[in-house]
Amino acid sequence: MTGYEWIIPVILTVITAATPLVFAGIGELVTEKSGVLNLGIEGMMLVGAVTAFVTATVTGNYFLAVIAAAGAGAFMAFLFGILTLSLMANQVATGLALTLFGVGISALIGQDFVGQPVQAIPKVDIAGLSDLPVVGQILFGQDPLVYLSFIMAIGVSWFLYKTKAGLILRAVGDSHDSAHSIGYSVVTIRYLAVMFGGAMSGIGGAYLSLIYTPMWAENMTSGRGWIALALIVFATWKPSLVIVGAYMFGGITILQLHAQAAGFDVPSQILSMLPYVATIVVLVIISKDESRIRKHAPACIGKIFHPAS
Amino acid sequence: MLLKIEKRPEASQLMVYATPIFALILTILTGSFLFHFLGVDPVEGLRNFFIKPIDNTYGATELLVKATPLILCAIGLSVGFRANVWNIGAEGQLTMGAIFGGGVFVYFHDVDSVFLLPMMIVMGAIGGALWAAIPAFLKTRFNANEILTSLMLVYVALLVLSLLVHGSWRDPDGFNFPESRLFSDSATMPILIEGTRLHFGTIIALFAVLGTWIMLSKTLIGFQVKVIGAAPKAGGYAGFSQKKIIWFSLLFGGAMAGLAGVSEVSGPVGQLLPSISPGYGFTAIIVAFLGRLHPVGIIFAGLLMALTYLGGETAQINLGLPVAVTGVFQGMVLFYLLACDVLVNFRIRFTLFGRAAS
């Protein structure tokens, strides 16, 4: 193995870059499967990030910090739900509003915490196996949230395709009128899906401010919420592919960081563009085949539901 | 007693104009609570936020200075939003306009000509339009979602600007600061009122508003934009090309944002810096909606949002409030507007029983 030791730290950093995207992506996937397009991920992640950071600094309790971030994200999503589900506002415009509001409110909450350090959430050591050569730290020595992200992804996949509740949720997303006419409460189901998405985005934000870069800075998500949205299209609404996409984007982010550190003779700004350019390229490749998108996208996505009375 | 939301047979025209006012009132009410929560007397807070910044001539001109880029960006976005083209990358197009316009000066800085500024303005519009052409091309050719592509390009544009001012466009006499040369007089927007920062860009914005109004109400392309937005199928039957409208609204929006960018750098900013806009391109989204996507409405909404920038600064200086309050106010306005808009298409009925006798 000599000569390849550098690859382990690279893989470890890819995991930390990918995990917030897994959370946000999986959450938004459930939201979109129920037929709602929430463009406010960036705002919910920011509010989650600041809530987690403030809670962790004040109480020193990471568990509480992550729960608080999930709660704050879910609350933001609840606001989105009131507007789009109860008051039938345009989902695109409301999602944008949620992001703009989230940027403002998170900056306000976090203003006294800018530049303060916080201890990153410690990594675990499952069954004492993290000392195993090569795979030890990668498989058994991550922070708890990395494992949670995989549990959530598998859980969501199981929920959507193996349970009755998941079937109902998908039915609501594909034909809200039919689901309504056989007696399901479209609005309630969508509220739950939207709030789950918010909670996941909140945890994704918490990961950024407690682990990826343990600090708070205004706008620290720098577009990750939007990249998560692109991930769903990339994944053609499949949970397993959301993970693949998240790790791909994590890889690109880390690649450019390592390239900068290695002193490549390319301006750092060009390298920093890579994740954004890659997002565009991937979107183009996937969207090119219009029929494939139409086949997988929930049919009612973005449409307003008003029960005919 | 129960609340019941009923669809109106027709959209209420009264509510179209009333809901922005409702939204404003609700924002001010919530703002009072926010001030109270931040430990500031609400009356004092509101006075510092909404009145004090503009109770003098200089303040009033500053309002116009801040409103100019907002109105320019919003007028461009409003055309797209009418046609259901969701360009949310105005911030990037503004940045590209500043780069193209400012670039003219960087390369011709020793030229002292009356044509320099007009050249910069034209290049600014072209730069913004070119940047918006990318999402237009990707949307029409590859069906790629313009929301995501235009937003990703914001980050790319900001990095391009950073690259240039850190690199080849850096002022050779600038002590290595990441800044371009200061723009010369012939590259600077003429000042309209001596002793203020009010500049020619405001006139450009007014002409843009007027031009857009005429375009929307009197020309075929304006009609097509409205039809495609309101009833895409009807537009299809009439033979209007969806792709043409996507191209048109993105190029138009990009050009307007580009104008905003060049008028900022050759106006109040006066040089190219790594950061040239406090998010005007994003706030313009709020301006467009609050102005009901109508040119005249956008002027009022632009002034109001400009006031939130000034108010945030005044509140920071006089009351020690964080400048982030501005963003919260802006977000709240849009939230409340979207919430109140339910009244345009629906009416809320109070019923004594679960179901109203219809």
mmCIF file with all atom_site columns, C-alpha atoms in Angstrom, chain B residues 209-307:
data_model
loop_
_atom_site.group_PDB
_atom_site.id
_atom_site.type_symbol
_atom_site.label_atom_id
_atom_site.label_alt_id
_atom_site.label_comp_id
_atom_site.label_asym_id
_atom_site.label_entity_id
_atom_site.label_seq_id
_atom_site.pdbx_PDB_ins_code
_atom_site.Cartn_x
_atom_site.Cartn_y
_atom_site.Cartn_z
_atom_site.occupancy
_atom_site.B_iso_or_equiv
_atom_site.pdbx_formal_charge
_atom_site.auth_seq_id
_atom_site.auth_comp_id
_atom_site.auth_asym_id
_atom_site.auth_atom_id
_atom_site.pdbx_PDB_model_num
ATOM 1  C CA . VAL B 1 209 ? -38.957 51.280 -17.292 1.00 0.00 ? 209 VAL B CA 1
ATOM 2  C CA . LEU B 1 210 ? -40.665 53.421 -19.919 1.00 0.00 ? 210 LEU B CA 1
ATOM 3  C CA . GLY B 1 211 ? -39.313 51.285 -22.753 1.00 0.00 ? 211 GLY B CA 1
ATOM 4  C CA . THR B 1 212 ? -40.430 48.068 -21.086 1.00 0.00 ? 212 THR B CA 1
ATOM 5  C CA . TRP B 1 213 ? -43.871 49.493 -20.467 1.00 0.00 ? 213 TRP B CA 1
ATOM 6  C CA . ILE B 1 214 ? -44.252 50.363 -24.125 1.00 0.00 ? 214 ILE B CA 1
ATOM 7  C CA . MET B 1 215 ? -42.780 47.036 -25.166 1.00 0.00 ? 215 MET B CA 1
ATOM 8  C CA . LEU B 1 216 ? -45.221 45.069 -23.015 1.00 0.00 ? 216 LEU B CA 1
ATOM 9  C CA . SER B 1 217 ? -48.313 47.060 -23.923 1.00 0.00 ? 217 SER B CA 1
ATOM 10 C CA . LYS B 1 218 ? -47.723 48.013 -27.547 1.00 0.00 ? 218 LYS B CA 1
ATOM 11 C CA . THR B 1 219 ? -45.499 45.491 -29.292 1.00 0.00 ? 219 THR B CA 1
ATOM 12 C CA . LEU B 1 220 ? -46.048 41.985 -30.605 1.00 0.00 ? 220 LEU B CA 1
ATOM 13 C CA . ILE B 1 221 ? -43.184 40.510 -28.598 1.00 0.00 ? 221 ILE B CA 1
ATOM 14 C CA . GLY B 1 222 ? -44.641 42.030 -25.420 1.00 0.00 ? 222 GLY B CA 1
ATOM 15 C CA . PHE B 1 223 ? -47.995 40.496 -26.251 1.00 0.00 ? 223 PHE B CA 1
ATOM 16 C CA . GLN B 1 224 ? -46.367 37.127 -26.894 1.00 0.00 ? 224 GLN B CA 1
ATOM 17 C CA . VAL B 1 225 ? -44.578 37.281 -23.531 1.00 0.00 ? 225 VAL B CA 1
ATOM 18 C CA . LYS B 1 226 ? -47.873 37.861 -21.758 1.00 0.00 ? 226 LYS B CA 1
ATOM 19 C CA . VAL B 1 227 ? -49.767 35.164 -23.657 1.00 0.00 ? 227 VAL B CA 1
ATOM 20 C CA . ILE B 1 228 ? -47.066 32.502 -23.251 1.00 0.00 ? 228 ILE B CA 1
ATOM 21 C CA . GLY B 1 229 ? -46.965 33.274 -19.537 1.00 0.00 ? 229 GLY B CA 1
ATOM 22 C CA . ALA B 1 230 ? -50.703 33.278 -18.926 1.00 0.00 ? 230 ALA B CA 1
ATOM 23 C CA . ALA B 1 231 ? -51.706 30.471 -21.278 1.00 0.00 ? 231 ALA B CA 1
ATOM 24 C CA . PRO B 1 232 ? -48.826 28.546 -22.841 1.00 0.00 ? 232 PRO B CA 1
ATOM 25 C CA . LYS B 1 233 ? -51.184 26.356 -24.877 1.00 0.00 ? 233 LYS B CA 1
ATOM 26 C CA . ALA B 1 234 ? -53.032 29.322 -26.347 1.00 0.00 ? 234 ALA B CA 1
ATOM 27 C CA . GLY B 1 235 ? -49.666 30.786 -27.246 1.00 0.00 ? 235 GLY B CA 1
ATOM 28 C CA . GLY B 1 236 ? -48.785 27.518 -28.947 1.00 0.00 ? 236 GLY B CA 1
ATOM 29 C CA . TYR B 1 237 ? -51.987 27.518 -31.010 1.00 0.00 ? 237 TYR B CA 1
ATOM 30 C CA . ALA B 1 238 ? -51.322 31.116 -31.994 1.00 0.00 ? 238 ALA B CA 1
ATOM 31 C CA . GLY B 1 239 ? -47.967 29.962 -33.322 1.00 0.00 ? 239 GLY B CA 1
ATOM 32 C CA . PHE B 1 240 ? -45.876 31.835 -30.757 1.00 0.00 ? 240 PHE B CA 1
ATOM 33 C CA . SER B 1 241 ? -42.528 30.196 -30.243 1.00 0.00 ? 241 SER B CA 1
ATOM 34 C CA . GLN B 1 242 ? -41.834 29.267 -26.638 1.00 0.00 ? 242 GLN B CA 1
ATOM 35 C CA . LYS B 1 243 ? -38.121 29.095 -27.383 1.00 0.00 ? 243 LYS B CA 1
ATOM 36 C CA . LYS B 1 244 ? -38.096 32.569 -28.841 1.00 0.00 ? 244 LYS B CA 1
ATOM 37 C CA . ILE B 1 245 ? -39.713 33.924 -25.684 1.00 0.00 ? 245 ILE B CA 1
ATOM 38 C CA . ILE B 1 246 ? -37.199 32.116 -23.472 1.00 0.00 ? 246 ILE B CA 1
ATOM 39 C CA . TRP B 1 247 ? -34.344 33.614 -25.471 1.00 0.00 ? 247 TRP B CA 1
ATOM 40 C CA . PHE B 1 248 ? -35.906 37.043 -25.511 1.00 0.00 ? 248 PHE B CA 1
ATOM 41 C CA . SER B 1 249 ? -36.729 37.263 -21.821 1.00 0.00 ? 249 SER B CA 1
ATOM 42 C CA . LEU B 1 250 ? -33.355 35.963 -20.701 1.00 0.00 ? 250 LEU B CA 1
ATOM 43 C CA . LEU B 1 251 ? -31.390 38.223 -23.044 1.00 0.00 ? 251 LEU B CA 1
ATOM 44 C CA . PHE B 1 252 ? -33.524 41.197 -22.055 1.00 0.00 ? 252 PHE B CA 1
ATOM 45 C CA . GLY B 1 253 ? -33.218 40.443 -18.340 1.00 0.00 ? 253 GLY B CA 1
ATOM 46 C CA . GLY B 1 254 ? -29.482 39.911 -18.694 1.00 0.00 ? 254 GLY B CA 1
ATOM 47 C CA . ALA B 1 255 ? -29.013 43.173 -20.566 1.00 0.00 ? 255 ALA B CA 1
ATOM 48 C CA . MET B 1 256 ? -30.936 45.122 -17.918 1.00 0.00 ? 256 MET B CA 1
ATOM 49 C CA . ALA B 1 257 ? -28.947 43.521 -15.100 1.00 0.00 ? 257 ALA B CA 1
ATOM 50 C CA . GLY B 1 258 ? -25.762 44.223 -17.067 1.00 0.00 ? 258 GLY B CA 1
ATOM 51 C CA . LEU B 1 259 ? -26.764 47.884 -17.294 1.00 0.00 ? 259 LEU B CA 1
ATOM 52 C CA . ALA B 1 260 ? -27.278 47.882 -13.538 1.00 0.00 ? 260 ALA B CA 1
ATOM 53 C CA . GLY B 1 261 ? -23.803 46.441 -13.083 1.00 0.00 ? 261 GLY B CA 1
ATOM 54 C CA . VAL B 1 262 ? -22.014 48.936 -15.292 1.00 0.00 ? 262 VAL B CA 1
ATOM 55 C CA . SER B 1 263 ? -23.974 51.850 -13.816 1.00 0.00 ? 263 SER B CA 1
ATOM 56 C CA . GLU B 1 264 ? -22.875 50.744 -10.345 1.00 0.00 ? 264 GLU B CA 1
ATOM 57 C CA . VAL B 1 265 ? -19.179 50.454 -11.138 1.00 0.00 ? 265 VAL B CA 1
ATOM 58 C CA . SER B 1 266 ? -19.074 53.655 -13.179 1.00 0.00 ? 266 SER B CA 1
ATOM 59 C CA . GLY B 1 267 ? -21.340 55.355 -10.635 1.00 0.00 ? 267 GLY B CA 1
ATOM 60 C CA . PRO B 1 268 ? -21.237 55.003 -6.847  1.00 0.00 ? 268 PRO B CA 1
ATOM 61 C CA . VAL B 1 269 ? -18.538 52.292 -6.759  1.00 0.00 ? 269 VAL B CA 1
ATOM 62 C CA . GLY B 1 270 ? -16.108 54.007 -9.173  1.00 0.00 ? 270 GLY B CA 1
ATOM 63 C CA . GLN B 1 271 ? -13.855 50.998 -9.849  1.00 0.00 ? 271 GLN B CA 1
ATOM 64 C CA . LEU B 1 272 ? -13.949 47.216 -10.051 1.00 0.00 ? 272 LEU B CA 1
ATOM 65 C CA . LEU B 1 273 ? -13.814 45.507 -6.665  1.00 0.00 ? 273 LEU B CA 1
ATOM 66 C CA . PRO B 1 274 ? -14.227 41.843 -5.644  1.00 0.00 ? 274 PRO B CA 1
ATOM 67 C CA . SER B 1 275 ? -17.686 42.738 -4.334  1.00 0.00 ? 275 SER B CA 1
ATOM 68 C CA . ILE B 1 276 ? -19.709 45.350 -6.181  1.00 0.00 ? 276 ILE B CA 1
ATOM 69 C CA . SER B 1 277 ? -23.280 44.636 -5.128  1.00 0.00 ? 277 SER B CA 1
ATOM 70 C CA . PRO B 1 278 ? -24.956 43.898 -1.788  1.00 0.00 ? 278 PRO B CA 1
ATOM 71 C CA . GLY B 1 279 ? -27.190 41.361 -3.494  1.00 0.00 ? 279 GLY B CA 1
ATOM 72 C CA . TYR B 1 280 ? -29.139 43.773 -5.714  1.00 0.00 ? 280 TYR B CA 1
ATOM 73 C CA . GLY B 1 281 ? -29.767 40.995 -8.210  1.00 0.00 ? 281 GLY B CA 1
ATOM 74 C CA . PHE B 1 282 ? -31.489 38.855 -5.587  1.00 0.00 ? 282 PHE B CA 1
ATOM 75 C CA . THR B 1 283 ? -33.422 41.678 -3.955  1.00 0.00 ? 283 THR B CA 1
ATOM 76 C CA . ALA B 1 284 ? -34.646 42.570 -7.444  1.00 0.00 ? 284 ALA B CA 1
ATOM 77 C CA . ILE B 1 285 ? -36.656 39.333 -7.402  1.00 0.00 ? 285 ILE B CA 1
ATOM 78 C CA . ILE B 1 286 ? -38.619 40.761 -4.467  1.00 0.00 ? 286 ILE B CA 1
ATOM 79 C CA . VAL B 1 287 ? -38.918 44.104 -6.251  1.00 0.00 ? 287 VAL B CA 1
ATOM 80 C CA . ALA B 1 288 ? -40.364 42.445 -9.343  1.00 0.00 ? 288 ALA B CA 1
ATOM 81 C CA . PHE B 1 289 ? -43.026 40.565 -7.392  1.00 0.00 ? 289 PHE B CA 1
ATOM 82 C CA . LEU B 1 290 ? -43.862 43.419 -5.042  1.00 0.00 ? 290 LEU B CA 1
ATOM 83 C CA . GLY B 1 291 ? -44.253 45.655 -8.104  1.00 0.00 ? 291 GLY B CA 1
ATOM 84 C CA . ARG B 1 292 ? -46.714 43.124 -9.543  1.00 0.00 ? 292 ARG B CA 1
ATOM 85 C CA . LEU B 1 293 ? -44.364 42.618 -12.506 1.00 0.00 ? 293 LEU B CA 1
ATOM 86 C CA . HIS B 1 294 ? -45.645 45.969 -13.745 1.00 0.00 ? 294 HIS B CA 1
ATOM 87 C CA . PRO B 1 295 ? -43.175 48.712 -14.752 1.00 0.00 ? 295 PRO B CA 1
ATOM 88 C CA . VAL B 1 296 ? -44.798 51.402 -12.611 1.00 0.00 ? 296 VAL B CA 1
ATOM 89 C CA . GLY B 1 297 ? -45.229 49.071 -9.662  1.00 0.00 ? 297 GLY B CA 1
ATOM 90 C CA . ILE B 1 298 ? -41.552 48.150 -9.950  1.00 0.00 ? 298 ILE B CA 1
ATOM 91 C CA . ILE B 1 299 ? -40.544 51.794 -9.488  1.00 0.00 ? 299 ILE B CA 1
ATOM 92 C CA . PHE B 1 300 ? -42.438 51.992 -6.190  1.00 0.00 ? 300 PHE B CA 1
ATOM 93 C CA . ALA B 1 301 ? -41.233 48.587 -5.058  1.00 0.00 ? 301 ALA B CA 1
ATOM 94 C CA . GLY B 1 302 ? -37.663 49.491 -6.022  1.00 0.00 ? 302 GLY B CA 1
ATOM 95 C CA . LEU B 1 303 ? -37.810 52.638 -3.929  1.00 0.00 ? 303 LEU B CA 1
ATOM 96 C CA . LEU B 1 304 ? -39.202 50.699 -0.982  1.00 0.00 ? 304 LEU B CA 1
ATOM 97 C CA . MET B 1 305 ? -36.531 48.013 -1.132  1.00 0.00 ? 305 MET B CA 1
ATOM 98 C CA . ALA B 1 306 ? -33.871 50.706 -1.550  1.00 0.00 ? 306 ALA B CA 1
ATOM 99 C CA . LEU B 1 307 ? -35.226 52.193 1.659   1.00 0.00 ? 307 LEU B CA 1
#
